[in-house]
């Protein structure tokens, strides 16, 4: 009696593992397809013709030129983070060199998401860099949307997207503001995340009007709650 039960349990575990693997492959395939069809800007140099998904999928997800170098997604992320630190330093120390460094950072982030299309952080960083490079262009918006698709309910990404929104809110189309309102609602009440938004408002009063608009869109009580948190922070309370 015991042996048949053991075999049954083993079979169920094997089926569960196969199911998890199949699910992971499906998500990977779906996200890769989305990056070339739902967001055709990242399917190559395509015209905005959404009726040609086959054409989009036939091209690389993100065109990248790195002769002799093929980094994995995680390594590309590390290289891009290092590049971004150099870029920030050069903005202050050697501004003429900052533009070339920014171009390199963009190439690394584009490479990262081409090999790791589920990297929501990579897509968000790419959006941020593209916005720094040329403003909130169609490609920057496309990268931001891919970040939503890859991680719509993750607190850490929600916080980072809200902080990014404080810089570009005026240029965001109304449809792209809606997910950011959801992001704000997600981090409201999460002390270690909302405090970073509060600190940003304290440091940059221009962000206060944006946060007030987002908080008002979340719903009744949110603007008042945030105002209380802001007064406490300005008063020195932890």
JSON list of C-alpha atoms in Angstrom, two decimals:
[
{"chain": "A", "resi": 1, "resn": "UNK", "atom": "CA", "xyz": [0.00, 0.00, 0.00]},
{"chain": "A", "resi": 2, "resn": "UNK", "atom": "CA", "xyz": [2.82, 2.37, 0.87]},
{"chain": "A", "resi": 3, "resn": "UNK", "atom": "CA", "xyz": [4.77, 1.73, -2.34]},
{"chain": "A", "resi": 4, "resn": "UNK", "atom": "CA", "xyz": [1.87, 2.59, -4.71]},
{"chain": "A", "resi": 5, "resn": "UNK", "atom": "CA", "xyz": [1.29, 5.81, -2.77]},
{"chain": "A", "resi": 6, "resn": "UNK", "atom": "CA", "xyz": [4.95, 6.72, -3.10]},
{"chain": "A", "resi": 7, "resn": "UNK", "atom": "CA", "xyz": [4.80, 6.12, -6.85]},
{"chain": "A", "resi": 8, "resn": "UNK", "atom": "CA", "xyz": [1.66, 8.21, -7.13]},
{"chain": "A", "resi": 9, "resn": "UNK", "atom": "CA", "xyz": [3.24, 11.07, -5.18]},
{"chain": "A", "resi": 10, "resn": "UNK", "atom": "CA", "xyz": [6.35, 10.88, -7.36]},
{"chain": "A", "resi": 11, "resn": "UNK", "atom": "CA", "xyz": [4.25, 11.01, -10.51]},
{"chain": "A", "resi": 12, "resn": "UNK", "atom": "CA", "xyz": [2.29, 14.03, -9.29]},
{"chain": "A", "resi": 13, "resn": "UNK", "atom": "CA", "xyz": [5.54, 15.87, -8.45]},
{"chain": "A", "resi": 14, "resn": "UNK", "atom": "CA", "xyz": [6.90, 15.12, -11.91]},
{"chain": "A", "resi": 15, "resn": "UNK", "atom": "CA", "xyz": [3.72, 16.42, -13.54]},
{"chain": "A", "resi": 16, "resn": "UNK", "atom": "CA", "xyz": [3.88, 19.58, -11.43]},
{"chain": "A", "resi": 17, "resn": "UNK", "atom": "CA", "xyz": [7.48, 20.23, -12.48]},
{"chain": "A", "resi": 18, "resn": "UNK", "atom": "CA", "xyz": [6.60, 19.72, -16.15]},
{"chain": "A", "resi": 19, "resn": "UNK", "atom": "CA", "xyz": [3.65, 22.08, -15.78]},
{"chain": "A", "resi": 20, "resn": "UNK", "atom": "CA", "xyz": [5.80, 24.77, -14.14]},
{"chain": "A", "resi": 21, "resn": "UNK", "atom": "CA", "xyz": [8.40, 24.44, -16.89]},
{"chain": "A", "resi": 22, "resn": "UNK", "atom": "CA", "xyz": [5.78, 24.70, -19.60]},
{"chain": "A", "resi": 23, "resn": "UNK", "atom": "CA", "xyz": [4.28, 27.74, -17.90]},
{"chain": "A", "resi": 24, "resn": "UNK", "atom": "CA", "xyz": [7.65, 29.48, -17.69]},
{"chain": "A", "resi": 25, "resn": "UNK", "atom": "CA", "xyz": [8.31, 28.81, -21.37]},
{"chain": "A", "resi": 26, "resn": "UNK", "atom": "CA", "xyz": [4.89, 30.16, -22.29]},
{"chain": "A", "resi": 27, "resn": "UNK", "atom": "CA", "xyz": [5.48, 33.39, -20.34]},
{"chain": "A", "resi": 28, "resn": "UNK", "atom": "CA", "xyz": [8.91, 33.80, -21.97]},
{"chain": "A", "resi": 29, "resn": "UNK", "atom": "CA", "xyz": [7.44, 33.27, -25.42]},
{"chain": "A", "resi": 30, "resn": "UNK", "atom": "CA", "xyz": [4.51, 35.60, -24.76]},
{"chain": "A", "resi": 31, "resn": "UNK", "atom": "CA", "xyz": [6.74, 38.41, -23.46]},
{"chain": "A", "resi": 32, "resn": "UNK", "atom": "CA", "xyz": [9.13, 38.03, -26.37]},
{"chain": "A", "resi": 33, "resn": "UNK", "atom": "CA", "xyz": [6.23, 38.14, -28.80]},
{"chain": "A", "resi": 34, "resn": "UNK", "atom": "CA", "xyz": [4.80, 41.18, -27.04]},
{"chain": "A", "resi": 35, "resn": "UNK", "atom": "CA", "xyz": [8.06, 43.04, -27.37]},
{"chain": "A", "resi": 36, "resn": "UNK", "atom": "CA", "xyz": [7.91, 42.60, -31.15]},
{"chain": "A", "resi": 37, "resn": "UNK", "atom": "CA", "xyz": [4.19, 42.83, -31.85]},
{"chain": "A", "resi": 38, "resn": "UNK", "atom": "CA", "xyz": [2.33, 44.67, -29.10]},
{"chain": "A", "resi": 39, "resn": "UNK", "atom": "CA", "xyz": [5.22, 47.13, -29.02]},
{"chain": "A", "resi": 40, "resn": "UNK", "atom": "CA", "xyz": [6.47, 47.10, -32.64]},
{"chain": "A", "resi": 41, "resn": "UNK", "atom": "CA", "xyz": [8.99, 49.86, -31.91]},
{"chain": "A", "resi": 42, "resn": "UNK", "atom": "CA", "xyz": [11.11, 47.07, -30.41]},
{"chain": "A", "resi": 43, "resn": "UNK", "atom": "CA", "xyz": [10.66, 44.69, -33.31]},
{"chain": "A", "resi": 44, "resn": "UNK", "atom": "CA", "xyz": [13.22, 46.47, -35.45]},
{"chain": "A", "resi": 45, "resn": "UNK", "atom": "CA", "xyz": [12.88, 49.51, -37.66]},
{"chain": "A", "resi": 46, "resn": "UNK", "atom": "CA", "xyz": [9.22, 48.84, -38.47]},
{"chain": "A", "resi": 47, "resn": "UNK", "atom": "CA", "xyz": [6.55, 51.15, -39.75]},
{"chain": "A", "resi": 48, "resn": "UNK", "atom": "CA", "xyz": [3.62, 51.40, -37.30]},
{"chain": "A", "resi": 49, "resn": "UNK", "atom": "CA", "xyz": [1.70, 48.63, -39.05]},
{"chain": "A", "resi": 50, "resn": "UNK", "atom": "CA", "xyz": [0.34, 46.34, -36.34]},
{"chain": "A", "resi": 51, "resn": "UNK", "atom": "CA", "xyz": [-1.18, 43.95, -38.89]},
{"chain": "A", "resi": 52, "resn": "UNK", "atom": "CA", "xyz": [2.19, 42.29, -39.54]},
{"chain": "A", "resi": 53, "resn": "UNK", "atom": "CA", "xyz": [3.11, 40.32, -36.38]},
{"chain": "A", "resi": 54, "resn": "UNK", "atom": "CA", "xyz": [5.03, 37.74, -38.44]},
{"chain": "A", "resi": 55, "resn": "UNK", "atom": "CA", "xyz": [7.30, 40.45, -39.80]},
{"chain": "A", "resi": 56, "resn": "UNK", "atom": "CA", "xyz": [7.91, 41.76, -36.28]},
{"chain": "A", "resi": 57, "resn": "UNK", "atom": "CA", "xyz": [8.75, 38.32, -34.90]},
{"chain": "A", "resi": 58, "resn": "UNK", "atom": "CA", "xyz": [11.10, 37.62, -37.78]},
{"chain": "A", "resi": 59, "resn": "UNK", "atom": "CA", "xyz": [13.34, 40.51, -36.69]},
{"chain": "A", "resi": 60, "resn": "UNK", "atom": "CA", "xyz": [15.46, 40.78, -33.53]},
{"chain": "A", "resi": 61, "resn": "UNK", "atom": "CA", "xyz": [13.48, 42.03, -30.55]},
{"chain": "A", "resi": 62, "resn": "UNK", "atom": "CA", "xyz": [15.94, 44.89, -30.13]},
{"chain": "A", "resi": 63, "resn": "UNK", "atom": "CA", "xyz": [18.60, 45.71, -32.71]},
{"chain": "A", "resi": 64, "resn": "UNK", "atom": "CA", "xyz": [21.98, 45.83, -31.02]},
{"chain": "A", "resi": 65, "resn": "UNK", "atom": "CA", "xyz": [25.50, 46.28, -32.35]},
{"chain": "A", "resi": 66, "resn": "UNK", "atom": "CA", "xyz": [28.16, 44.84, -30.06]},
{"chain": "A", "resi": 67, "resn": "UNK", "atom": "CA", "xyz": [30.78, 43.23, -32.32]},
{"chain": "A", "resi": 68, "resn": "UNK", "atom": "CA", "xyz": [32.54, 40.28, -30.75]},
{"chain": "A", "resi": 69, "resn": "UNK", "atom": "CA", "xyz": [30.55, 40.53, -27.52]},
{"chain": "A", "resi": 70, "resn": "UNK", "atom": "CA", "xyz": [27.45, 38.59, -26.53]},
{"chain": "A", "resi": 71, "resn": "UNK", "atom": "CA", "xyz": [26.55, 39.20, -22.90]},
{"chain": "A", "resi": 72, "resn": "UNK", "atom": "CA", "xyz": [23.86, 37.29, -21.06]},
{"chain": "A", "resi": 73, "resn": "UNK", "atom": "CA", "xyz": [20.94, 39.32, -19.72]},
{"chain": "A", "resi": 74, "resn": "UNK", "atom": "CA", "xyz": [22.22, 39.48, -16.10]},
{"chain": "A", "resi": 75, "resn": "UNK", "atom": "CA", "xyz": [25.74, 40.40, -17.20]},
{"chain": "A", "resi": 76, "resn": "UNK", "atom": "CA", "xyz": [24.40, 43.07, -19.53]},
{"chain": "A", "resi": 77, "resn": "UNK", "atom": "CA", "xyz": [22.40, 44.47, -16.60]},
{"chain": "A", "resi": 78, "resn": "UNK", "atom": "CA", "xyz": [25.55, 44.67, -14.46]},
{"chain": "A", "resi": 79, "resn": "UNK", "atom": "CA", "xyz": [27.50, 46.29, -17.30]},
{"chain": "A", "resi": 80, "resn": "UNK", "atom": "CA", "xyz": [24.69, 48.79, -17.90]},
{"chain": "A", "resi": 81, "resn": "UNK", "atom": "CA", "xyz": [24.49, 49.71, -14.21]},
{"chain": "A", "resi": 82, "resn": "UNK", "atom": "CA", "xyz": [28.24, 50.36, -14.18]},
{"chain": "A", "resi": 83, "resn": "UNK", "atom": "CA", "xyz": [27.89, 52.42, -17.35]},
{"chain": "A", "resi": 84, "resn": "UNK", "atom": "CA", "xyz": [25.12, 54.51, -15.81]},
{"chain": "A", "resi": 85, "resn": "UNK", "atom": "CA", "xyz": [27.30, 55.32, -12.79]},
{"chain": "A", "resi": 86, "resn": "UNK", "atom": "CA", "xyz": [30.03, 56.55, -15.14]},
{"chain": "A", "resi": 87, "resn": "UNK", "atom": "CA", "xyz": [27.48, 58.58, -17.10]},
{"chain": "A", "resi": 88, "resn": "UNK", "atom": "CA", "xyz": [26.17, 60.30, -13.95]},
{"chain": "A", "resi": 89, "resn": "UNK", "atom": "CA", "xyz": [29.74, 61.10, -12.91]},
{"chain": "A", "resi": 90, "resn": "UNK", "atom": "CA", "xyz": [30.54, 62.51, -16.34]},
{"chain": "A", "resi": 91, "resn": "UNK", "atom": "CA", "xyz": [27.45, 64.73, -16.30]},
{"chain": "A", "resi": 92, "resn": "UNK", "atom": "CA", "xyz": [29.17, 66.63, -13.49]},
{"chain": "A", "resi": 93, "resn": "UNK", "atom": "CA", "xyz": [32.86, 66.11, -14.17]},
{"chain": "A", "resi": 94, "resn": "UNK", "atom": "CA", "xyz": [33.21, 65.94, -17.96]},
{"chain": "A", "resi": 95, "resn": "UNK", "atom": "CA", "xyz": [29.91, 66.90, -19.65]},
{"chain": "A", "resi": 96, "resn": "UNK", "atom": "CA", "xyz": [31.22, 66.57, -23.25]},
{"chain": "A", "resi": 97, "resn": "UNK", "atom": "CA", "xyz": [31.87, 62.88, -22.67]},
{"chain": "A", "resi": 98, "resn": "UNK", "atom": "CA", "xyz": [28.49, 62.21, -21.04]},
{"chain": "A", "resi": 99, "resn": "UNK", "atom": "CA", "xyz": [26.63, 61.93, -24.35]},
{"chain": "A", "resi": 100, "resn": "UNK", "atom": "CA", "xyz": [28.87, 59.13, -25.64]},
{"chain": "A", "resi": 101, "resn": "UNK", "atom": "CA", "xyz": [28.58, 57.29, -22.31]},
{"chain": "A", "resi": 102, "resn": "UNK", "atom": "CA", "xyz": [24.79, 57.61, -22.42]},
{"chain": "A", "resi": 103, "resn": "UNK", "atom": "CA", "xyz": [24.72, 56.09, -25.91]},
{"chain": "A", "resi": 104, "resn": "UNK", "atom": "CA", "xyz": [26.72, 53.13, -24.59]},
{"chain": "A", "resi": 105, "resn": "UNK", "atom": "CA", "xyz": [24.36, 52.72, -21.63]},
{"chain": "A", "resi": 106, "resn": "UNK", "atom": "CA", "xyz": [21.37, 52.68, -23.98]},
{"chain": "A", "resi": 107, "resn": "UNK", "atom": "CA", "xyz": [23.04, 50.00, -26.14]},
{"chain": "A", "resi": 108, "resn": "UNK", "atom": "CA", "xyz": [23.70, 47.83, -23.08]},
{"chain": "A", "resi": 109, "resn": "UNK", "atom": "CA", "xyz": [20.11, 48.13, -21.80]},
{"chain": "A", "resi": 110, "resn": "UNK", "atom": "CA", "xyz": [18.72, 47.37, -25.24]},
{"chain": "A", "resi": 111, "resn": "UNK", "atom": "CA", "xyz": [20.94, 44.31, -25.37]},
{"chain": "A", "resi": 112, "resn": "UNK", "atom": "CA", "xyz": [19.77, 43.26, -21.90]},
{"chain": "A", "resi": 113, "resn": "UNK", "atom": "CA", "xyz": [16.08, 43.30, -22.82]},
{"chain": "A", "resi": 114, "resn": "UNK", "atom": "CA", "xyz": [16.77, 41.62, -26.17]},
{"chain": "A", "resi": 115, "resn": "UNK", "atom": "CA", "xyz": [18.11, 38.53, -24.37]},
{"chain": "A", "resi": 116, "resn": "UNK", "atom": "CA", "xyz": [15.96, 38.89, -21.22]},
{"chain": "A", "resi": 117, "resn": "UNK", "atom": "CA", "xyz": [12.61, 40.28, -22.38]},
{"chain": "A", "resi": 118, "resn": "UNK", "atom": "CA", "xyz": [10.99, 39.58, -18.99]},
{"chain": "A", "resi": 119, "resn": "UNK", "atom": "CA", "xyz": [13.38, 42.01, -17.27]},
{"chain": "A", "resi": 120, "resn": "UNK", "atom": "CA", "xyz": [10.91, 44.67, -16.14]},
{"chain": "A", "resi": 121, "resn": "UNK", "atom": "CA", "xyz": [13.72, 46.61, -14.51]},
{"chain": "A", "resi": 122, "resn": "UNK", "atom": "CA", "xyz": [15.72, 46.50, -17.72]},
{"chain": "A", "resi": 123, "resn": "UNK", "atom": "CA", "xyz": [12.78, 47.89, -19.71]},
{"chain": "A", "resi": 124, "resn": "UNK", "atom": "CA", "xyz": [12.26, 50.65, -17.14]},
{"chain": "A", "resi": 125, "resn": "UNK", "atom": "CA", "xyz": [15.94, 51.59, -17.14]},
{"chain": "A", "resi": 126, "resn": "UNK", "atom": "CA", "xyz": [15.88, 51.65, -20.93]},
{"chain": "A", "resi": 127, "resn": "UNK", "atom": "CA", "xyz": [12.86, 53.98, -20.85]},
{"chain": "A", "resi": 128, "resn": "UNK", "atom": "CA", "xyz": [14.65, 56.26, -18.40]},
{"chain": "A", "resi": 129, "resn": "UNK", "atom": "CA", "xyz": [17.83, 56.37, -20.49]},
{"chain": "A", "resi": 130, "resn": "UNK", "atom": "CA", "xyz": [15.96, 56.95, -23.75]},
{"chain": "A", "resi": 131, "resn": "UNK", "atom": "CA", "xyz": [14.06, 59.80, -22.10]},
{"chain": "A", "resi": 132, "resn": "UNK", "atom": "CA", "xyz": [17.35, 61.31, -20.94]},
{"chain": "A", "resi": 133, "resn": "UNK", "atom": "CA", "xyz": [18.72, 60.93, -24.45]},
{"chain": "A", "resi": 134, "resn": "UNK", "atom": "CA", "xyz": [15.89, 62.35, -26.59]},
{"chain": "A", "resi": 135, "resn": "UNK", "atom": "CA", "xyz": [12.94, 63.05, -24.31]},
{"chain": "A", "resi": 136, "resn": "UNK", "atom": "CA", "xyz": [9.85, 60.89, -23.91]},
{"chain": "A", "resi": 137, "resn": "UNK", "atom": "CA", "xyz": [9.84, 59.55, -27.47]},
{"chain": "A", "resi": 138, "resn": "UNK", "atom": "CA", "xyz": [7.72, 56.69, -28.83]},
{"chain": "A", "resi": 139, "resn": "UNK", "atom": "CA", "xyz": [10.57, 54.29, -28.03]},
{"chain": "A", "resi": 140, "resn": "UNK", "atom": "CA", "xyz": [10.86, 55.50, -24.45]},
{"chain": "A", "resi": 141, "resn": "UNK", "atom": "CA", "xyz": [7.11, 55.08, -24.00]},
{"chain": "A", "resi": 142, "resn": "UNK", "atom": "CA", "xyz": [7.28, 51.62, -25.57]},
{"chain": "A", "resi": 143, "resn": "UNK", "atom": "CA", "xyz": [9.98, 50.55, -23.12]},
{"chain": "A", "resi": 144, "resn": "UNK", "atom": "CA", "xyz": [7.91, 51.89, -20.22]},
{"chain": "A", "resi": 145, "resn": "UNK", "atom": "CA", "xyz": [4.88, 49.90, -21.43]},
{"chain": "A", "resi": 146, "resn": "UNK", "atom": "CA", "xyz": [6.99, 46.75, -21.63]},
{"chain": "A", "resi": 147, "resn": "UNK", "atom": "CA", "xyz": [7.92, 47.29, -17.99]},
{"chain": "A", "resi": 148, "resn": "UNK", "atom": "CA", "xyz": [4.20, 47.28, -17.14]},
{"chain": "A", "resi": 149, "resn": "UNK", "atom": "CA", "xyz": [3.67, 44.08, -19.11]},
{"chain": "A", "resi": 150, "resn": "UNK", "atom": "CA", "xyz": [6.60, 42.28, -17.50]},
{"chain": "A", "resi": 151, "resn": "UNK", "atom": "CA", "xyz": [5.81, 43.26, -13.87]},
{"chain": "A", "resi": 152, "resn": "UNK", "atom": "CA", "xyz": [2.44, 44.95, -13.40]},
{"chain": "A", "resi": 153, "resn": "UNK", "atom": "CA", "xyz": [2.12, 44.33, -9.64]},
{"chain": "A", "resi": 154, "resn": "UNK", "atom": "CA", "xyz": [5.65, 44.32, -8.24]},
{"chain": "A", "resi": 155, "resn": "UNK", "atom": "CA", "xyz": [6.20, 46.85, -5.47]},
{"chain": "A", "resi": 156, "resn": "UNK", "atom": "CA", "xyz": [9.86, 47.62, -6.19]},
{"chain": "A", "resi": 157, "resn": "UNK", "atom": "CA", "xyz": [9.13, 48.29, -9.87]},
{"chain": "A", "resi": 158, "resn": "UNK", "atom": "CA", "xyz": [6.00, 50.28, -9.00]},
{"chain": "A", "resi": 159, "resn": "UNK", "atom": "CA", "xyz": [8.08, 52.57, -6.78]},
{"chain": "A", "resi": 160, "resn": "UNK", "atom": "CA", "xyz": [10.70, 53.11, -9.48]},
{"chain": "A", "resi": 161, "resn": "UNK", "atom": "CA", "xyz": [8.05, 53.81, -12.13]},
{"chain": "A", "resi": 162, "resn": "UNK", "atom": "CA", "xyz": [6.38, 56.40, -9.89]},
{"chain": "A", "resi": 163, "resn": "UNK", "atom": "CA", "xyz": [9.73, 58.12, -9.29]},
{"chain": "A", "resi": 164, "resn": "UNK", "atom": "CA", "xyz": [10.35, 58.14, -13.04]},
{"chain": "A", "resi": 165, "resn": "UNK", "atom": "CA", "xyz": [6.86, 59.53, -13.63]},
{"chain": "A", "resi": 166, "resn": "UNK", "atom": "CA", "xyz": [7.67, 62.55, -11.48]},
{"chain": "A", "resi": 167, "resn": "UNK", "atom": "CA", "xyz": [10.15, 63.62, -14.17]},
{"chain": "A", "resi": 168, "resn": "UNK", "atom": "CA", "xyz": [8.00, 62.98, -17.25]},
{"chain": "A", "resi": 169, "resn": "UNK", "atom": "CA", "xyz": [4.39, 63.29, -16.07]},
{"chain": "A", "resi": 170, "resn": "UNK", "atom": "CA", "xyz": [3.64, 66.32, -18.22]},
{"chain": "A", "resi": 171, "resn": "UNK", "atom": "CA", "xyz": [4.66, 64.44, -21.37]},
{"chain": "A", "resi": 172, "resn": "UNK", "atom": "CA", "xyz": [2.85, 61.18, -20.59]},
{"chain": "A", "resi": 173, "resn": "UNK", "atom": "CA", "xyz": [-0.27, 60.42, -22.67]},
{"chain": "A", "resi": 174, "resn": "UNK", "atom": "CA", "xyz": [-3.40, 59.95, -20.51]},
{"chain": "A", "resi": 175, "resn": "UNK", "atom": "CA", "xyz": [-3.48, 56.20, -21.20]},
{"chain": "A", "resi": 176, "resn": "UNK", "atom": "CA", "xyz": [0.06, 55.82, -19.84]},
{"chain": "A", "resi": 177, "resn": "UNK", "atom": "CA", "xyz": [-0.80, 57.68, -16.66]},
{"chain": "A", "resi": 178, "resn": "UNK", "atom": "CA", "xyz": [-3.38, 55.10, -15.63]},
{"chain": "A", "resi": 179, "resn": "UNK", "atom": "CA", "xyz": [-0.85, 52.30, -14.83]},
{"chain": "A", "resi": 180, "resn": "UNK", "atom": "CA", "xyz": [1.25, 54.81, -12.87]},
{"chain": "A", "resi": 181, "resn": "UNK", "atom": "CA", "xyz": [-1.77, 55.68, -10.74]},
{"chain": "A", "resi": 182, "resn": "UNK", "atom": "CA", "xyz": [-2.12, 51.95, -10.04]},
{"chain": "A", "resi": 183, "resn": "UNK", "atom": "CA", "xyz": [1.57, 51.82, -9.17]},
{"chain": "A", "resi": 184, "resn": "UNK", "atom": "CA", "xyz": [1.10, 54.66, -6.69]},
{"chain": "A", "resi": 185, "resn": "UNK", "atom": "CA", "xyz": [-1.90, 52.92, -5.15]},
{"chain": "A", "resi": 186, "resn": "UNK", "atom": "CA", "xyz": [0.22, 49.78, -4.79]},
{"chain": "A", "resi": 187, "resn": "UNK", "atom": "CA", "xyz": [2.95, 51.48, -2.79]},
{"chain": "A", "resi": 188, "resn": "UNK", "atom": "CA", "xyz": [0.67, 53.65, -0.65]},
{"chain": "A", "resi": 189, "resn": "UNK", "atom": "CA", "xyz": [0.88, 52.29, 2.87]},
{"chain": "A", "resi": 190, "resn": "UNK", "atom": "CA", "xyz": [4.13, 50.44, 2.14]},
{"chain": "A", "resi": 191, "resn": "UNK", "atom": "CA", "xyz": [6.34, 52.51, 4.40]},
{"chain": "A", "resi": 192, "resn": "UNK", "atom": "CA", "xyz": [9.75, 51.60, 2.97]},
{"chain": "A", "resi": 193, "resn": "UNK", "atom": "CA", "xyz": [8.59, 52.41, -0.57]},
{"chain": "A", "resi": 194, "resn": "UNK", "atom": "CA", "xyz": [6.38, 55.46, -0.20]},
{"chain": "A", "resi": 195, "resn": "UNK", "atom": "CA", "xyz": [9.04, 57.19, 1.92]},
{"chain": "A", "resi": 196, "resn": "UNK", "atom": "CA", "xyz": [11.27, 57.45, -1.16]},
{"chain": "A", "resi": 197, "resn": "UNK", "atom": "CA", "xyz": [8.50, 59.27, -3.02]},
{"chain": "A", "resi": 198, "resn": "UNK", "atom": "CA", "xyz": [7.98, 61.54, -0.01]},
{"chain": "A", "resi": 199, "resn": "UNK", "atom": "CA", "xyz": [11.71, 62.30, 0.14]},
{"chain": "A", "resi": 200, "resn": "UNK", "atom": "CA", "xyz": [11.65, 63.17, -3.56]},
{"chain": "A", "resi": 201, "resn": "UNK", "atom": "CA", "xyz": [8.81, 65.64, -3.00]},
{"chain": "A", "resi": 202, "resn": "UNK", "atom": "CA", "xyz": [10.67, 67.19, -0.06]},
{"chain": "A", "resi": 203, "resn": "UNK", "atom": "CA", "xyz": [13.81, 67.58, -2.18]},
{"chain": "A", "resi": 204, "resn": "UNK", "atom": "CA", "xyz": [11.99, 68.76, -5.33]},
{"chain": "A", "resi": 205, "resn": "UNK", "atom": "CA", "xyz": [8.88, 70.88, -4.69]},
{"chain": "A", "resi": 206, "resn": "UNK", "atom": "CA", "xyz": [8.01, 70.67, -8.41]},
{"chain": "A", "resi": 207, "resn": "UNK", "atom": "CA", "xyz": [7.16, 67.01, -7.85]},
{"chain": "A", "resi": 208, "resn": "UNK", "atom": "CA", "xyz": [4.53, 67.94, -5.24]},
{"chain": "A", "resi": 209, "resn": "UNK", "atom": "CA", "xyz": [1.95, 68.97, -7.85]},
{"chain": "A", "resi": 210, "resn": "UNK", "atom": "CA", "xyz": [2.45, 65.71, -9.77]},
{"chain": "A", "resi": 211, "resn": "UNK", "atom": "CA", "xyz": [2.06, 63.58, -6.64]},
{"chain": "A", "resi": 212, "resn": "UNK", "atom": "CA", "xyz": [-1.04, 65.55, -5.66]},
{"chain": "A", "resi": 213, "resn": "UNK", "atom": "CA", "xyz": [-2.60, 64.78, -9.05]},
{"chain": "A", "resi": 214, "resn": "UNK", "atom": "CA", "xyz": [-1.69, 61.09, -8.86]},
{"chain": "A", "resi": 215, "resn": "UNK", "atom": "CA", "xyz": [-2.91, 60.76, -5.27]},
{"chain": "A", "resi": 216, "resn": "UNK", "atom": "CA", "xyz": [-6.21, 62.43, -6.19]},
{"chain": "A", "resi": 217, "resn": "UNK", "atom": "CA", "xyz": [-6.66, 59.91, -9.02]},
{"chain": "A", "resi": 218, "resn": "UNK", "atom": "CA", "xyz": [-6.10, 56.99, -6.63]},
{"chain": "A", "resi": 219, "resn": "UNK", "atom": "CA", "xyz": [-9.22, 57.84, -4.68]},
{"chain": "A", "resi": 220, "resn": "UNK", "atom": "CA", "xyz": [-10.74, 59.56, -1.64]},
{"chain": "A", "resi": 221, "resn": "UNK", "atom": "CA", "xyz": [-8.51, 59.81, 1.40]},
{"chain": "A", "resi": 222, "resn": "UNK", "atom": "CA", "xyz": [-5.24, 59.28, -0.45]},
{"chain": "A", "resi": 223, "resn": "UNK", "atom": "CA", "xyz": [-4.32, 62.98, -0.91]},
{"chain": "A", "resi": 224, "resn": "UNK", "atom": "CA", "xyz": [-5.03, 63.65, 2.77]},
{"chain": "A", "resi": 225, "resn": "UNK", "atom": "CA", "xyz": [-3.02, 60.60, 3.85]},
{"chain": "A", "resi": 226, "resn": "UNK", "atom": "CA", "xyz": [-0.05, 61.63, 1.72]},
{"chain": "A", "resi": 227, "resn": "UNK", "atom": "CA", "xyz": [-0.22, 65.21, 3.03]},
{"chain": "A", "resi": 228, "resn": "UNK", "atom": "CA", "xyz": [0.01, 63.90, 6.60]},
{"chain": "A", "resi": 229, "resn": "UNK", "atom": "CA", "xyz": [3.02, 61.74, 5.71]},
{"chain": "A", "resi": 230, "resn": "UNK", "atom": "CA", "xyz": [4.66, 64.72, 4.01]},
{"chain": "A", "resi": 231, "resn": "UNK", "atom": "CA", "xyz": [4.16, 66.99, 7.04]},
{"chain": "A", "resi": 232, "resn": "UNK", "atom": "CA", "xyz": [5.63, 64.34, 9.30]},
{"chain": "A", "resi": 233, "resn": "UNK", "atom": "CA", "xyz": [8.66, 63.94, 7.05]},
{"chain": "A", "resi": 234, "resn": "UNK", "atom": "CA", "xyz": [9.24, 67.67, 6.85]},
{"chain": "A", "resi": 235, "resn": "UNK", "atom": "CA", "xyz": [8.92, 67.84, 10.63]},
{"chain": "A", "resi": 236, "resn": "UNK", "atom": "CA", "xyz": [11.74, 65.34, 11.02]},
{"chain": "A", "resi": 237, "resn": "UNK", "atom": "CA", "xyz": [9.66, 62.37, 12.08]},
{"chain": "A", "resi": 238, "resn": "UNK", "atom": "CA", "xyz": [11.00, 58.99, 10.83]}
]
